[in-house]
XYZ file of C-alpha atoms in Angstrom:
572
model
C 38.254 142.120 -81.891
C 39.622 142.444 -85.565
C 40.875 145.711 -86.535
C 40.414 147.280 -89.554
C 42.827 149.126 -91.998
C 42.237 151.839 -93.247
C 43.784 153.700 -96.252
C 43.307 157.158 -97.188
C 42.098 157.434 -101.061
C 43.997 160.681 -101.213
C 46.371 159.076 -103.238
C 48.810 161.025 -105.952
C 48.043 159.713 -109.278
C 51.027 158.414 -110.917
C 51.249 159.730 -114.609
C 52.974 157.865 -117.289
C 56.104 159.248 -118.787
C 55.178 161.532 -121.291
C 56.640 161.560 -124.737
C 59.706 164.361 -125.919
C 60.867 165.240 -128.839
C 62.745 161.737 -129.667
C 65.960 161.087 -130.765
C 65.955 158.962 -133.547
C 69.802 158.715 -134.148
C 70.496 158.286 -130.261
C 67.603 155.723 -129.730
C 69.326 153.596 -133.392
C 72.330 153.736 -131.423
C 71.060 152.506 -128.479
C 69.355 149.529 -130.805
C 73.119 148.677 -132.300
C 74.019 147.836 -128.229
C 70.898 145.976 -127.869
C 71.336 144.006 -131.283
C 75.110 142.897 -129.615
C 73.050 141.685 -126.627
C 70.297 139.971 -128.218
C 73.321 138.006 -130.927
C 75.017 136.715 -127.955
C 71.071 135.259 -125.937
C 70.963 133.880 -129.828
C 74.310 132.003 -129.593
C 74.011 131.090 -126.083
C 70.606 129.482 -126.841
C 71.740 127.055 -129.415
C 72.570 124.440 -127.801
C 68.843 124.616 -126.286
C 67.442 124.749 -130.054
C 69.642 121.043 -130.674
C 67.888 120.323 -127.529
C 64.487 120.508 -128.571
C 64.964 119.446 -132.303
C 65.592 116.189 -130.153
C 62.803 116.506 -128.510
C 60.097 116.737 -131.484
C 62.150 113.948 -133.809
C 60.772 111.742 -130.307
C 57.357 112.986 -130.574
C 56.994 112.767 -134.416
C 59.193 109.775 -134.559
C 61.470 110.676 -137.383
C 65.153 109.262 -136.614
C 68.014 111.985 -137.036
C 70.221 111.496 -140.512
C 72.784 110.171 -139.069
C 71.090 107.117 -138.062
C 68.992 106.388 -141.460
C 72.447 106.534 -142.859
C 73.831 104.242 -140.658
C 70.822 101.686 -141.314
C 71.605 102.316 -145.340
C 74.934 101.161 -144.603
C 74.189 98.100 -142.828
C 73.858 95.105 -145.390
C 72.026 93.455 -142.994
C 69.768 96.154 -141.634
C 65.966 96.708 -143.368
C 63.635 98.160 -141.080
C 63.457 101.965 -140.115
C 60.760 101.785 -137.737
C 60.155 104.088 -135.428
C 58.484 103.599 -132.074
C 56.687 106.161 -131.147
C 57.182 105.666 -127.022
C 57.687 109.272 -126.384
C 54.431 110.463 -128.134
C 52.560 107.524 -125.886
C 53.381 109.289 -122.979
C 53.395 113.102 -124.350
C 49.560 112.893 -125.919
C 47.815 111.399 -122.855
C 49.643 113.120 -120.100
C 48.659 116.544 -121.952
C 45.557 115.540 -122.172
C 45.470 114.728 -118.657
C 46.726 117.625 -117.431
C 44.373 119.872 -119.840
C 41.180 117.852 -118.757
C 42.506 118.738 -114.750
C 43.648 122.704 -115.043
C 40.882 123.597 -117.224
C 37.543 121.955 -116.799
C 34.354 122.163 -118.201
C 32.582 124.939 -116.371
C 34.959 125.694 -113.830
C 38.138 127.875 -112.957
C 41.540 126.581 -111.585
C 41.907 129.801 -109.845
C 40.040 132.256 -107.168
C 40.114 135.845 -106.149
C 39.359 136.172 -102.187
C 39.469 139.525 -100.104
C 42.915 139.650 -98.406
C 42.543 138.457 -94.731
C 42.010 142.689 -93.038
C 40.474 144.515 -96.759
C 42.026 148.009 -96.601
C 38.871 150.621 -97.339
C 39.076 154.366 -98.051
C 37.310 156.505 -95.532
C 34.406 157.400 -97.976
C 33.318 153.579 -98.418
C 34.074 152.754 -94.340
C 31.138 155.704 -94.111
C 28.765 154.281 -95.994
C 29.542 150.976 -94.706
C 28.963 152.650 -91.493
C 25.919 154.835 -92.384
C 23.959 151.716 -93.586
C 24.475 150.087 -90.256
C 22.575 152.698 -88.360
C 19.800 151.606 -86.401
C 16.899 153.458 -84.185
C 16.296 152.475 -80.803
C 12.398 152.769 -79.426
C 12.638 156.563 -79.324
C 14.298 157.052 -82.248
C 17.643 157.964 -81.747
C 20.451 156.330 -83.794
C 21.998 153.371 -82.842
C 25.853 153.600 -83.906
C 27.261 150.095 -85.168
C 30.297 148.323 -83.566
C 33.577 147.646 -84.718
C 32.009 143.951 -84.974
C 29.227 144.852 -86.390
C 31.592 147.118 -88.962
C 34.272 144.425 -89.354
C 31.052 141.952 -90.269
C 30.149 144.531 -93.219
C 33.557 145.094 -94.065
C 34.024 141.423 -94.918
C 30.863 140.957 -96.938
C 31.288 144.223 -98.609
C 35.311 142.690 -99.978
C 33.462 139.578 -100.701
C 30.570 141.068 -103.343
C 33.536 143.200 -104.595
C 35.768 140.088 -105.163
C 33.040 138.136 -106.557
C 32.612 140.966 -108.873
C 35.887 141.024 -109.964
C 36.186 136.906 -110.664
C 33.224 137.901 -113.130
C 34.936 140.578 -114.847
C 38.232 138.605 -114.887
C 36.573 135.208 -115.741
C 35.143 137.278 -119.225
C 38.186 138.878 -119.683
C 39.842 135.413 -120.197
C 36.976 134.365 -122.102
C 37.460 137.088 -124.809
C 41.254 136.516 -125.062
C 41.174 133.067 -125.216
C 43.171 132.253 -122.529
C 42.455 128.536 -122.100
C 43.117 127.315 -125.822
C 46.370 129.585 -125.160
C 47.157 128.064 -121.703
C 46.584 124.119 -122.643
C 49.597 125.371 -125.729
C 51.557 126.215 -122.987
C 50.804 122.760 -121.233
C 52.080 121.545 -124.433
C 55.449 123.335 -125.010
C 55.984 122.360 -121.382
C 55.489 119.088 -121.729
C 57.430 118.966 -124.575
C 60.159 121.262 -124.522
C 60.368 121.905 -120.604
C 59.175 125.543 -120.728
C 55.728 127.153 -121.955
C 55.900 131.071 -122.043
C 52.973 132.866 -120.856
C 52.736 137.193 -122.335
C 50.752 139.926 -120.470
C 48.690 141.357 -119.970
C 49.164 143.190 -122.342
C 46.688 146.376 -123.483
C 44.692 145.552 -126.834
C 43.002 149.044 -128.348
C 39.909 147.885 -130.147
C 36.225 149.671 -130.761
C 33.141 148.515 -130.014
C 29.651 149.631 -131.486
C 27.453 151.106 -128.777
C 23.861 152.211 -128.543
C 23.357 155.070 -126.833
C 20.943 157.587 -125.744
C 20.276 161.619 -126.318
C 19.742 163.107 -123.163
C 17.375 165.643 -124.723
C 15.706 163.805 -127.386
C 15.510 160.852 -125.899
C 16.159 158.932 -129.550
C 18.685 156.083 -129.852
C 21.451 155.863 -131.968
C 24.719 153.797 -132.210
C 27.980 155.031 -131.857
C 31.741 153.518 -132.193
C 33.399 153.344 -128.863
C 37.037 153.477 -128.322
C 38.034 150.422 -125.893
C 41.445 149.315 -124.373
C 41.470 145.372 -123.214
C 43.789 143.276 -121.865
C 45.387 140.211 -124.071
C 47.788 137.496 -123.431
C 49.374 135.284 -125.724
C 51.714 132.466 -125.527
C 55.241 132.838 -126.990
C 56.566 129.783 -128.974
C 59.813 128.688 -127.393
C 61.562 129.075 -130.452
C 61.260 132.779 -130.429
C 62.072 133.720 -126.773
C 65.717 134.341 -126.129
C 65.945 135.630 -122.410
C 69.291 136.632 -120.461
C 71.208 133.185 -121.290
C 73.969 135.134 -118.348
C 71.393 133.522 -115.249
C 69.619 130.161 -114.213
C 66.561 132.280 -112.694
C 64.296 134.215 -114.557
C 63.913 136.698 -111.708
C 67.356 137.550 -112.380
C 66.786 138.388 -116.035
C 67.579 141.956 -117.427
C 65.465 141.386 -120.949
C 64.100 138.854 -123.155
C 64.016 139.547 -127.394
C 61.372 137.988 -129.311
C 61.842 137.427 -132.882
C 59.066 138.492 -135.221
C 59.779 137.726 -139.142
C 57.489 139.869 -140.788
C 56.365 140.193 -144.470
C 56.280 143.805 -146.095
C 52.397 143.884 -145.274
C 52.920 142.973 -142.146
C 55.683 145.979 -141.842
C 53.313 148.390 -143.296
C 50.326 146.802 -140.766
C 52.903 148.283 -138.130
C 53.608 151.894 -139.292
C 49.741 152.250 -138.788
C 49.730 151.938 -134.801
C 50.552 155.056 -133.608
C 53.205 153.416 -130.815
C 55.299 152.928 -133.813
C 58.043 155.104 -135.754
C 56.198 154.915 -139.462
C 59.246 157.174 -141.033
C 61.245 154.538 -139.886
C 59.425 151.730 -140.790
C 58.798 153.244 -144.474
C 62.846 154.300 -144.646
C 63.456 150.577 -143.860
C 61.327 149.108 -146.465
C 62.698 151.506 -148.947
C 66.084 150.776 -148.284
C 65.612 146.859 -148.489
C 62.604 146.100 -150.230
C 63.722 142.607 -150.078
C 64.034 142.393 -146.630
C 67.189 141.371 -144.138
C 65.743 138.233 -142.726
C 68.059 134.813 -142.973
C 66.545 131.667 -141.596
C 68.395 130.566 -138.845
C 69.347 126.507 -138.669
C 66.497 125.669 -136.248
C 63.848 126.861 -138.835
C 65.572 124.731 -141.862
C 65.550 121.770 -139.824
C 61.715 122.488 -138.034
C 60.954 122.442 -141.907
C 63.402 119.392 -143.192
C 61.363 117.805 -140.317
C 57.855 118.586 -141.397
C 58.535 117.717 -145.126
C 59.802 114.188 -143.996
C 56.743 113.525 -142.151
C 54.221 114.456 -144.836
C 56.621 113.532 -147.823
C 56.216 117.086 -149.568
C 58.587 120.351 -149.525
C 57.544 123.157 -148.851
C 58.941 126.696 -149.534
C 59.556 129.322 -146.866
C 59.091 133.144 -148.097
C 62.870 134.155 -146.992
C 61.745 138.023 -148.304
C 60.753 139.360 -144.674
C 62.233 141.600 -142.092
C 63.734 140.446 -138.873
C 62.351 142.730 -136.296
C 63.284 141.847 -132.793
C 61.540 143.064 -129.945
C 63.381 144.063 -126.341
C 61.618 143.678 -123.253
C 63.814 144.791 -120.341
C 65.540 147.568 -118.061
C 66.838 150.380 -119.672
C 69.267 153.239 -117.608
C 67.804 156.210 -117.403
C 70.306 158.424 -118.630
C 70.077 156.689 -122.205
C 66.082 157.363 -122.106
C 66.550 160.957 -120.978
C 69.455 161.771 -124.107
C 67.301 159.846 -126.742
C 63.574 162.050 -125.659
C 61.621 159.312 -124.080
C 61.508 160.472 -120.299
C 61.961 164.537 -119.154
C 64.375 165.346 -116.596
C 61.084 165.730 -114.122
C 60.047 162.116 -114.614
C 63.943 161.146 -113.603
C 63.446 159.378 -110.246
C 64.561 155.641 -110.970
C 67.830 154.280 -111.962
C 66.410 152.135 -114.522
C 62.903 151.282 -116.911
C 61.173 148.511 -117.828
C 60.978 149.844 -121.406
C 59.507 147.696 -124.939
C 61.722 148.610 -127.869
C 61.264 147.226 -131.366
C 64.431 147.433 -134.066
C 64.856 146.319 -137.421
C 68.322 146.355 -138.866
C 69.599 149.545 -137.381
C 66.718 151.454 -136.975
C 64.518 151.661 -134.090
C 60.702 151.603 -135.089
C 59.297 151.418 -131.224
C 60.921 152.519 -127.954
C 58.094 153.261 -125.013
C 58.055 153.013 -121.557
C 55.995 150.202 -120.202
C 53.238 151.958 -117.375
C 52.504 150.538 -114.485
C 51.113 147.254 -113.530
C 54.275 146.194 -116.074
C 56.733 147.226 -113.918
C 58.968 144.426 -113.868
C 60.156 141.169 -116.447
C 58.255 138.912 -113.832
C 54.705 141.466 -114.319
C 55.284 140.558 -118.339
C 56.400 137.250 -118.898
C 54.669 134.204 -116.672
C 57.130 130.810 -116.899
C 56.003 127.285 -116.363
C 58.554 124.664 -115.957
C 58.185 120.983 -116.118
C 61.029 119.974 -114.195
C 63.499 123.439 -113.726
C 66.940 122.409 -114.627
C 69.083 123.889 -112.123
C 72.069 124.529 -114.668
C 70.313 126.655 -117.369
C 67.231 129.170 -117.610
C 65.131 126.901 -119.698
C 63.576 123.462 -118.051
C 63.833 119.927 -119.548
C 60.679 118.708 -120.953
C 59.362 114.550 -120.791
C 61.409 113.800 -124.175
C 64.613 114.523 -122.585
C 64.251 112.167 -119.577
C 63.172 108.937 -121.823
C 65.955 109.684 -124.589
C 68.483 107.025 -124.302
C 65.290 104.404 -123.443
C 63.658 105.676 -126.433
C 66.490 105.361 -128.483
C 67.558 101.922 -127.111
C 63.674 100.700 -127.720
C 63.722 101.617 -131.268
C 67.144 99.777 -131.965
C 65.014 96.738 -130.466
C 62.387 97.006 -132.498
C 64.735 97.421 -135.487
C 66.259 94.271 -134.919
C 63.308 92.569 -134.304
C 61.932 93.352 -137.556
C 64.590 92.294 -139.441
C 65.359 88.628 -137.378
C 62.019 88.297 -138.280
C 61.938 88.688 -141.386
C 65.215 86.918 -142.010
C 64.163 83.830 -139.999
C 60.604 83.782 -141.933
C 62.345 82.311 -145.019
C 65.449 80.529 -145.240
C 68.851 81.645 -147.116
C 69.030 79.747 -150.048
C 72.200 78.477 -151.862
C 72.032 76.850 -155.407
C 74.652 75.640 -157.601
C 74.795 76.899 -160.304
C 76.988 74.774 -162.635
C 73.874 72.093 -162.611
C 71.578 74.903 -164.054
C 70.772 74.091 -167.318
C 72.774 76.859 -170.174
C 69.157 78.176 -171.256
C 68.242 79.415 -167.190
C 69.275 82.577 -166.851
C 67.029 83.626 -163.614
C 64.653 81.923 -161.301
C 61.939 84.731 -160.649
C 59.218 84.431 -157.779
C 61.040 80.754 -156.866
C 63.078 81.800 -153.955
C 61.512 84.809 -152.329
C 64.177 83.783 -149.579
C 68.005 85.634 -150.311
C 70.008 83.524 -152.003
C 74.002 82.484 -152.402
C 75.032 80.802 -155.612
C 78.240 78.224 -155.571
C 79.728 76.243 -158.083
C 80.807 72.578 -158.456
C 80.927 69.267 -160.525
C 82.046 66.402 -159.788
C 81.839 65.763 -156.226
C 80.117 68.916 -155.429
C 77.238 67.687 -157.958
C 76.374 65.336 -154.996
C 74.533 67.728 -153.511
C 71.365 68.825 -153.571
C 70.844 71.427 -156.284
C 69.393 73.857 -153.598
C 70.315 73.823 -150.095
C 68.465 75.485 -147.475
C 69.865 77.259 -144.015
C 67.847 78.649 -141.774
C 67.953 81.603 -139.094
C 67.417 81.275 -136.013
C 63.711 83.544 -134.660
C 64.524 85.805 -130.984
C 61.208 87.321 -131.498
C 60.362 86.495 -127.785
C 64.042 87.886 -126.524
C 63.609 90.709 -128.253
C 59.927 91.306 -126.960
C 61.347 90.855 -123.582
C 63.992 93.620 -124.322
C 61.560 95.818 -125.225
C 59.333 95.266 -122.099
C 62.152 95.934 -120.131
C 63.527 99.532 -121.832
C 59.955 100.322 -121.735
C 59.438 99.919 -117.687
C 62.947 101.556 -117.393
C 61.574 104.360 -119.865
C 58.526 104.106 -117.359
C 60.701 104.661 -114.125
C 62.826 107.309 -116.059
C 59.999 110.102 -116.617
C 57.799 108.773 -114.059
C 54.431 108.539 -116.456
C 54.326 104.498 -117.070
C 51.101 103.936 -118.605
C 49.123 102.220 -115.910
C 48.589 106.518 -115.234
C 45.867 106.473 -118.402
C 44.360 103.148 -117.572
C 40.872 102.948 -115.312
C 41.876 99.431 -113.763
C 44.618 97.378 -114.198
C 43.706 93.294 -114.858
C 43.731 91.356 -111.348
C 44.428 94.691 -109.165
C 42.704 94.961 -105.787
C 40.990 98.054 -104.943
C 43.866 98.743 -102.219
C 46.635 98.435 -105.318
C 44.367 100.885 -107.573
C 44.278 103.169 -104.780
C 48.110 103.097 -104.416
C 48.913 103.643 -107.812
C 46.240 106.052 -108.374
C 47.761 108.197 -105.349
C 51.352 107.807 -106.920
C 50.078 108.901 -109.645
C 49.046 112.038 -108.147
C 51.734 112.632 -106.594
C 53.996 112.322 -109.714
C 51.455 114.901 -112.130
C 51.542 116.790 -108.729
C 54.880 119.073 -109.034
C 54.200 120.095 -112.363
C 50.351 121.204 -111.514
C 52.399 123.477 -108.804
C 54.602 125.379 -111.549
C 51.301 125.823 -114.028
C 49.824 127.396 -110.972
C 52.841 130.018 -110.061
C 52.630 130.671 -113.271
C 49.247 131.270 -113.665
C 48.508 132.904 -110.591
C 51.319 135.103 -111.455
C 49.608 136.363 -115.220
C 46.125 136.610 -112.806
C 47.594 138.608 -110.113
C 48.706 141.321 -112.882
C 45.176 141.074 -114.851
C 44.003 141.941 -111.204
C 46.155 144.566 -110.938
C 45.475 146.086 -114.295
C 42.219 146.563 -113.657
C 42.204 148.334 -110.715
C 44.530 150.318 -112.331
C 42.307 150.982 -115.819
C 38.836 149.487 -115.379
C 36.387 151.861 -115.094
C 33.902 149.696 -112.872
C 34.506 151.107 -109.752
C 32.287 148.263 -108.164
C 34.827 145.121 -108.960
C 37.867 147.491 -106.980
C 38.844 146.204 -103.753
C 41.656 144.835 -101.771
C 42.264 141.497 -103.042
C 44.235 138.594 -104.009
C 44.320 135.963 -106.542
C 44.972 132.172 -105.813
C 45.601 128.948 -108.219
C 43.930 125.968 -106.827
C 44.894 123.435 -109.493
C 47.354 122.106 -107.130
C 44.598 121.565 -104.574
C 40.946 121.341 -105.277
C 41.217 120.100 -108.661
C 43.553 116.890 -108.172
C 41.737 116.085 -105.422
C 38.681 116.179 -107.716
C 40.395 113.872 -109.790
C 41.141 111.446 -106.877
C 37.550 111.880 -106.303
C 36.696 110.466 -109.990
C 38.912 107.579 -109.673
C 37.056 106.564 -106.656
C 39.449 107.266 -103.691
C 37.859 108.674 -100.970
């Protein structure tokens, strides 16, 4: 027979630190170390931010300077062309991948009972008091620990079911699956999507309620604490650059330029230092924020594709938040934890600076009790060398580059070879033509000669030779090995292939799998990571005591959905 845990509910409720007298000048110290830290993530990281400049040039198919002015400098070069290979395999295998981890009407992810649910004594007795029977003369009838483990199961299974509700609208109202399929994106792209929270979002809500007395109705604002997520653009994470593992990380910074509204916005939340904030904006009205190179060329890059400029307001304030461990002894000198709350080494703490001042320093309560509770990573292929993974851009680079120089020179043979050079004497001109416009559309060389140089024709024609077709068969070829490279050829978006046997579209449609397969598996660590902390937050803060339980959460994107999609393709 199963046995049953059992787990006392006399449990000691853990209180959050509570909040001293702070120490402004120790905690702006303590923001001068952490501003050190977070310039040295900055430096280490830019060699990532060349990186992924790369990698959206590919995508948008804009060339990098240095090879338009190569192509100026070529007298024999015309064509800039750009190939967009990259963003042929980038927009459908996003949308692939979207259309698989998030369909219509479904969830990629499932919260079960753990295999032996723990219960406090007070539920196992009502379990156990509904299970009571009467024999014929009336006496009670006791249940068994089968009959008890029986309840116990379908009592974790309404209580899970309740809580895949209450999750499943919690997602709904943060908008977690336009945020997630952004994530698919940047991973796809730039080989890491950042996943944030939860985090806890204070918002009211207009209730009707009831007198108890009167019995009238009347409406009433309610104070309400949610849980958010967001996803954090790539370009303004900086982790712990000093390890390849993200387990191993002892903060991350995000940078947050912010306008003076957006300052004052801040000195209204109450987690925030407004004296500080309103000393700052005093002090530099203009603000202290300097673009940094990755944001002139993100915007050199947009105003090339849409042939505008635009201007960037360089009058904010760059306030950089800390996510991370902080020693204790620094929190107990600068007011934010008593001597009585002293029983770890270190905190996972969220402190905000601008300039030298710190304008938010709290300690994060519990389920955020770690880096890996906060920030949720998906990879599409981990590089084993850095922190950050390389995206589908990276893999195809050199066949993407070597596809456009095809191209390139394909345009211009062909447009050399589809009129011939001309050359034209020019001594048998006649003194009164001076030009010969719309005559020879072809280029032209001009020689001179009488005499026995007049014996030959006035213009002369010599022609170039056409390697359209070797050049088309170049191309063919970078584009399987561009195929092979990143392991997405394009028989992936097609329903049939012309000629293929049903045994061959099974094949490829299995390889297929198989290659979409290991990045599926990251989306779902990192999802079932975010999920198992939602899970955890509310039982920690929800007040619906009827969604509580002993549970766990589990991705199944992995599993039920691709074989779904093997199911669609018609592969039993």
């Amino acid at each position: 027979m199963d046995n049953i845990e059992i787990e006392s509910e006399e449990v000691e409720e853990q209180e959050e630190p509570s909040v001293l007298d702070i120490d402004h000048d120790k905690l702006d110290s303590l923001c001068g170390v952490f501003s050190g830290e977070f310039h040295k993530a900055e430096s280490l990281r830019k060699g990532f931010e060349d990186a992924w400049i790369s990698d959206l040039r590919q995508v948008k198919g804009i060339y990098h300077p240095d090879i338009i002015e190569d192509i100026k400098k070529s007298p024999s070069a015309k064509s800039k062309t750009y190939y967009k290979f990259t963003r042929s395999k980038e927009r459908p295998m996003v949308a692939k991948l979207t259309r698989m981890l998030f369909p219509e009407g479904e969830n990629n992810w499932d919260v079960v009972p753990t295999p032996v649910p723990k219960l406090g004594k007070a539920t196992l007795k009502e379990i156990a008091f509904s299970l009571i029977r009467q024999d014929e003369q009336g006496r009670p009838i006791p249940p068994s620990i089968d009959d008890m483990n029986r309840a116990v199961r379908v009592f974790a299974k309404e209580r899970s079911e309740a809580m895949r509700a209450e999750i499943s609208d919690q997602l709904f109202d943060m908008k977690f699956v336009e945020k997630s399929k952004r994530i698919v994106r940047d991973t796809v792209r730039y080989g890491t999507g950042v996943l944030k929270g939860p985090t806890t979002m204070h918002t009211t809500k207009r209730m009707i309620v009831q007198d108890d007395i009167t019995g009238e109705f009347d409406q009433k604002d309610e104070e309400m604490f949610l849980p958010d997520v967001d996803n954090i653009p790539i370009w303004y994470f900086f982790p712990d650059m000093s390890t390849t593992d993200f387990d191993q990380c002892r903060y991350v910074y995000e940078l947050h330029p912010m306008t003076r509204h957006e300052m004052r916005e801040l000195s209204k939340n109450n987690k925030f230092f407004a004296d500080q904030i309103e000393d700052i904006l005093e002090e530099i009205p203009k603000g202290n924020y300097q673009l940094k190179n990755w944001e002139n060329q993100l915007t050199e890059l947009q105003d090339n594709e849409t042939g505008s400029s635009r201007g960037i307001d360089t009058e904010k304030y760059e306030v950089i938040e800390r996510n991370g461990y902080v020693d204790e002894q620094d929190l107990l000198a600068s007011g934010l934890i008593s001597s009585d709350e002293a029983v770890k080494k270190e905190w996972m703490c969220n402190i905000w600076y601008c300039g030298s001042k710190c304008i938010k320093a709290t300690v994060w309560p519990s389920p955020i009790n770690e880096l890996t509770d906060l920030y949720h990573i998906c990879y599409y292929e981990k590089d084993e060398t850095s922190i950050f993974g390389t995206g589908l851009p990276t893999d195809i680079r050199d066949s993407q580059a070597a596809i456009c120089a095809t191209v390139r020179l394909m345009i211009n043979n062909g447009i050399k070879s589809s009129e011939p050079i001309r050359e034209i004497n020019t001594d048998l001109l006649s003194n009164s033509t001076t030009s010969l416009p719309g005559l020879l559309p072809g280029e032209l060389i001009q020689r001179e000669g009488l005499g026995n140089d007049a014996q030959y024709p006035l213009i002369r024609d010599y022609k170039t030779d056409n390697h359209t077709g070797m050049y088309l068969n170049m191309l063919q070829k970078f584009e399987n090995i561009g195929d092979r490279e990143c392991g997405v050829p394009h028989s992936m978006f097609e329903a049939e292939v012309a000629d293929e046997t049903k045994r061959a579209f099974v094949g490829r449609a299995q390889n297929i799998n198989e290659v979409i397969r290991d990045f599926v598996k990251n989306f779902d660590i990192a999802n079932e990571s975010f999920l198992s902390v939602l899970y955890e937050w509310n039982m920690e803060y929800s007040d619906k005591e009827y969604i509580k339980g002993d549970m766990q959460i589990k991705s199944i994107g992995s599993t039920t959905l691709l074989a779904r999609e093997t199911q669609l393709q018609g592969i039993d």
